Coordinates of C-alpha atoms in Angstrom, one line a residue:
X1 CA -0.2 -0.1 0.0
X2 CA 1.1 3.4 -0.4
X3 CA -0.2 6.3 1.2
X4 CA -0.2 10.2 -0.8
X5 CA -0.6 12.9 1.1
X6 CA -2.9 15.9 0.1
X7 CA -3.1 18.0 2.3
X8 CA -1.4 21.2 -0.3
X9 CA -3.4 19.6 -3.1
X10 CA -7.0 19.3 -0.8
X11 CA -8.8 21.1 -4.6
X12 CA -8.0 18.3 -6.4
X13 CA -7.5 15.3 -4.5
X14 CA -10.2 13.4 -6.2
X15 CA -9.7 14.3 -9.8
X16 CA -5.4 12.9 -8.5
X17 CA -6.8 9.6 -6.4
X18 CA -8.7 8.4 -10.2
X19 CA -5.8 10.0 -12.7
X20 CA -3.7 7.2 -10.4
X21 CA -5.7 5.3 -9.7
X22 CA -5.6 4.4 -13.2
X23 CA -2.3 5.2 -14.5
X24 CA -1.0 2.1 -11.9
X25 CA -4.1 -0.3 -11.6
X26 CA -4.3 0.0 -7.9
X27 CA -7.5 0.0 -5.9
X28 CA -7.8 4.0 -4.4
X29 CA -9.1 4.6 -0.7
X30 CA -10.5 8.6 0.0
X31 CA -9.2 9.4 3.6
X32 CA -9.4 13.1 4.6
X33 CA -5.9 14.8 4.0
X34 CA -4.9 12.1 1.7
X35 CA -5.3 8.8 -0.1
X36 CA -4.1 4.9 -0.3
X37 CA -3.6 2.4 -3.3
X38 CA -3.8 -0.9 -2.4
X39 CA -3.1 -3.5 -5.1
X40 CA -5.7 -5.0 -7.1
X41 CA -4.2 -8.5 -5.9
X42 CA -2.4 -9.3 -2.8
X43 CA 0.3 -10.7 -4.6
X44 CA 1.5 -7.5 -6.3
X45 CA 3.5 -4.7 -5.6
X46 CA 2.4 -1.2 -6.8
X47 CA 5.4 1.0 -8.4
X48 CA 6.4 4.0 -6.2
X49 CA 7.9 5.3 -9.3
X50 CA 5.5 4.9 -11.5
X51 CA 2.7 6.9 -8.7
X52 CA 4.9 9.6 -8.3
X53 CA 6.1 9.8 -12.4
X54 CA 1.7 9.5 -12.1
X55 CA 1.3 12.6 -10.1
X56 CA 3.9 14.4 -11.8
X57 CA 2.4 14.1 -15.6
X58 CA -1.5 15.3 -12.9
X59 CA 0.3 18.5 -12.0
X60 CA 2.0 19.3 -15.1
X61 CA -1.1 18.2 -17.1
X62 CA -3.2 20.9 -14.9
X63 CA 0.3 23.9 -15.3
X64 CA 1.0 23.5 -11.7
X65 CA 3.8 21.2 -12.1
X66 CA 6.8 23.9 -10.9
X67 CA 5.2 24.8 -8.6
X68 CA 5.1 21.3 -6.1
X69 CA 7.2 18.8 -4.8
X70 CA 6.9 14.9 -5.2
X71 CA 8.2 13.7 -2.5
X72 CA 8.7 9.9 -0.9
X73 CA 9.6 9.0 2.6
X74 CA 8.7 4.8 2.8
X75 CA 5.6 4.5 1.4
X76 CA 3.8 7.9 2.1
X77 CA 4.2 10.2 -0.9
X78 CA 3.8 13.7 0.0
X79 CA 3.0 16.3 -2.4
X80 CA 5.0 19.9 -1.3
X81 CA 4.7 23.5 -2.1
X82 CA 7.6 24.6 -3.5
X83 CA 7.0 28.4 -2.7
X84 CA 4.0 28.1 -0.4
X85 CA 1.6 27.8 -2.4
X86 CA -1.6 26.2 -2.8
X87 CA -3.6 25.0 -5.7
X88 CA -7.5 26.9 -4.6
X89 CA -10.4 25.6 -6.7
X90 CA -13.8 27.3 -7.0
X91 CA -15.6 25.7 -3.9
X92 CA -19.2 23.1 -4.7
X93 CA -20.2 20.9 -2.3
X94 CA -17.8 17.7 -1.8
X95 CA -20.0 14.6 -3.4
X96 CA -20.6 11.6 -1.4
X97 CA -18.4 9.1 -2.8
X98 CA -19.4 5.2 -2.4
X99 CA -16.6 2.9 -2.9
X100 CA -16.8 -1.0 -3.5
X101 CA -14.8 -3.2 -0.7
X102 CA -15.2 -5.9 -2.3
X103 CA -13.3 -4.4 -6.1
X104 CA -12.6 -0.5 -5.8
X105 CA -14.8 0.8 -8.1
X106 CA -15.9 4.2 -6.9
X107 CA -19.1 6.5 -8.1
X108 CA -20.7 9.0 -6.2
X109 CA -24.4 7.7 -7.3
X110 CA -25.9 5.4 -4.7
X111 CA -28.3 3.6 -6.9
X112 CA -25.3 2.5 -9.5
X113 CA -23.2 2.0 -6.9
X114 CA -25.9 -0.9 -5.4
X115 CA -25.8 -2.3 -8.9
X116 CA -22.7 -2.4 -8.9
X117 CA -22.6 -4.7 -5.2
X118 CA -25.2 -7.1 -6.6
X119 CA -22.7 -8.0 -9.2
X120 CA -20.4 -10.3 -6.6
X121 CA -22.6 -11.8 -5.6
X122 CA -24.6 -13.4 -8.3

């Protein structure tokens, strides 16, 4: 498991989580100021370098790569502001996210989540 600390990029945490988990093929778990990436299979290992590269690509795609450093220490990756600047986006009400405990599927729609969970019990 790899933890990505998003305290200084809180406003883009959800978008970053989706992008990085898709790039590295991991199951994301959203937490208060961070997200955790878990391997799909227990015996798999998530490549930390690939996670760092994905974070840098995402920051570059929104024009913020020069303002943030991506630092790795043990199993924690920290996104740190170089200039003290944080990413500010228009505040919108936080969307309720539903995450499947079986496979990591994430959606903001409860009906879609409930239908998805039924698939695991067929």
